Tab-separated table of C-alpha atoms in Angstrom:
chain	number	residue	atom	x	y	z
T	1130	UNK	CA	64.089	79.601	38.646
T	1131	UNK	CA	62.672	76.739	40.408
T	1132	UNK	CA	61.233	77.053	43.584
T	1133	UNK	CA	62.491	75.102	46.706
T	1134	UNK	CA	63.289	75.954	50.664
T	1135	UNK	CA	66.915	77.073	49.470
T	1136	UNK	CA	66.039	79.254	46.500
T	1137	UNK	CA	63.861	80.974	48.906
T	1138	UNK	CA	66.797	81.331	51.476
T	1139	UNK	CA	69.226	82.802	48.572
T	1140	UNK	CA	66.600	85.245	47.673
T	1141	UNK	CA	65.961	86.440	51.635
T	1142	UNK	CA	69.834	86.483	51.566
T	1143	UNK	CA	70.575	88.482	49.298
T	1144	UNK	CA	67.821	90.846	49.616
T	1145	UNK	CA	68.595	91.678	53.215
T	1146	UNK	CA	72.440	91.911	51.657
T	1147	UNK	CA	73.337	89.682	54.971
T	1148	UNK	CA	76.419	87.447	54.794
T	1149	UNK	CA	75.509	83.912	53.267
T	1150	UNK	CA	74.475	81.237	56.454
T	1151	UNK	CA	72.999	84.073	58.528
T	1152	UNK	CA	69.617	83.045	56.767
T	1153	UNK	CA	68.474	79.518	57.244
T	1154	UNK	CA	65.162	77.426	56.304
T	1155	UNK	CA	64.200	77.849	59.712
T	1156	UNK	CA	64.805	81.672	60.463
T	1157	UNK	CA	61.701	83.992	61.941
T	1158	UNK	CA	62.143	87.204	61.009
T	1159	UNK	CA	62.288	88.607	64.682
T	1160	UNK	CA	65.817	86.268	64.205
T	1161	UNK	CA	67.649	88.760	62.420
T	1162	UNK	CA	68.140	92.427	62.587
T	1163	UNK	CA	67.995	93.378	58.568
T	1164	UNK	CA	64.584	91.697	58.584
T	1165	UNK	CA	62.471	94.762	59.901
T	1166	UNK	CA	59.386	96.084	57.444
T	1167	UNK	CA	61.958	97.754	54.858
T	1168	UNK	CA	63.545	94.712	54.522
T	1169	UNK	CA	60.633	92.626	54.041
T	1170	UNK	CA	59.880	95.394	51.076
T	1171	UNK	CA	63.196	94.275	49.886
T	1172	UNK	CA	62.656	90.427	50.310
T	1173	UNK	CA	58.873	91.118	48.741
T	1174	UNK	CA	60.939	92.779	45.719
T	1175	UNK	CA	63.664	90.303	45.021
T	1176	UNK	CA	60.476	87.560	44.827
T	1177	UNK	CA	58.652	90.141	42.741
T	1178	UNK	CA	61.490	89.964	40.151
T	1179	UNK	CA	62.505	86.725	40.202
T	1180	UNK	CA	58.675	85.299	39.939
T	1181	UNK	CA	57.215	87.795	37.598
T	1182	UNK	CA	55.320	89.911	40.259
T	1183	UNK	CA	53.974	87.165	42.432
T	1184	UNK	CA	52.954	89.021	44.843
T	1185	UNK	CA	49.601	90.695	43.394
T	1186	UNK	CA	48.499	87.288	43.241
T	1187	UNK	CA	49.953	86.701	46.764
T	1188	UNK	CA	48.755	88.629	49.464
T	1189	UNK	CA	50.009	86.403	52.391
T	1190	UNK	CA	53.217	86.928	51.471
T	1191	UNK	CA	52.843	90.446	53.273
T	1192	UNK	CA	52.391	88.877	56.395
T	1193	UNK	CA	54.850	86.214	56.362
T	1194	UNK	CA	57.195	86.182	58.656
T	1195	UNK	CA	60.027	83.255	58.463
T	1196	UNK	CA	61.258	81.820	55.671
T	1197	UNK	CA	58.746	78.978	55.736
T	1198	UNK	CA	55.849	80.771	55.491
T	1199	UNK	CA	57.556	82.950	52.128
T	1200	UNK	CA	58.121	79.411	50.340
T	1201	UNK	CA	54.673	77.878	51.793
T	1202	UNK	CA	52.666	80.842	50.398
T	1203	UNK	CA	54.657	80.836	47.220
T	1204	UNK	CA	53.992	77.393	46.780
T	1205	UNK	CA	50.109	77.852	47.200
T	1206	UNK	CA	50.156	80.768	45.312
T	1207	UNK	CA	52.200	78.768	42.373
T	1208	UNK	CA	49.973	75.730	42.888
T	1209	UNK	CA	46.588	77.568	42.845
């Protein structure tokens, strides 16, 4: 799967199981409801799956908190 801004949205989508459009490139996790810490363990899993357990090699990811900062620290993690 490639990686973009939108791939990244799908994944938060569906991992939070929220109705498509409710996540957007720009949404902050203090934005929507679903997005608490068990949700971000979802959203961390869905990545872990679709990017062959990306997050051991990752660690920001546990800290990010919009949808930006996912993609940015997959794309460092990708590029490094």
């Amino acid at each position: 799967m490639e990686l973009t801004l939108k791939t990244v949205t799908e994944l938060i989508t569906k991992a939070l199981e929220v109705e498509p459009g409710i996540i957007q490139e720009s949404t902050r996790a203090s934005e929507v409801e679903e997005w608490d810490s068990l949700g971000h363990i979802s959203i961390l899993s869905e990545i872990d799956k679709i990017f062959n357990n990306i997050t051991e090699r990752c660690p920001d990811l546990a800290s990010a908190n919009s949808v930006k900062e996912i993609y940015e620290s997959l794309c460092d993690s990708m590029n490094s």
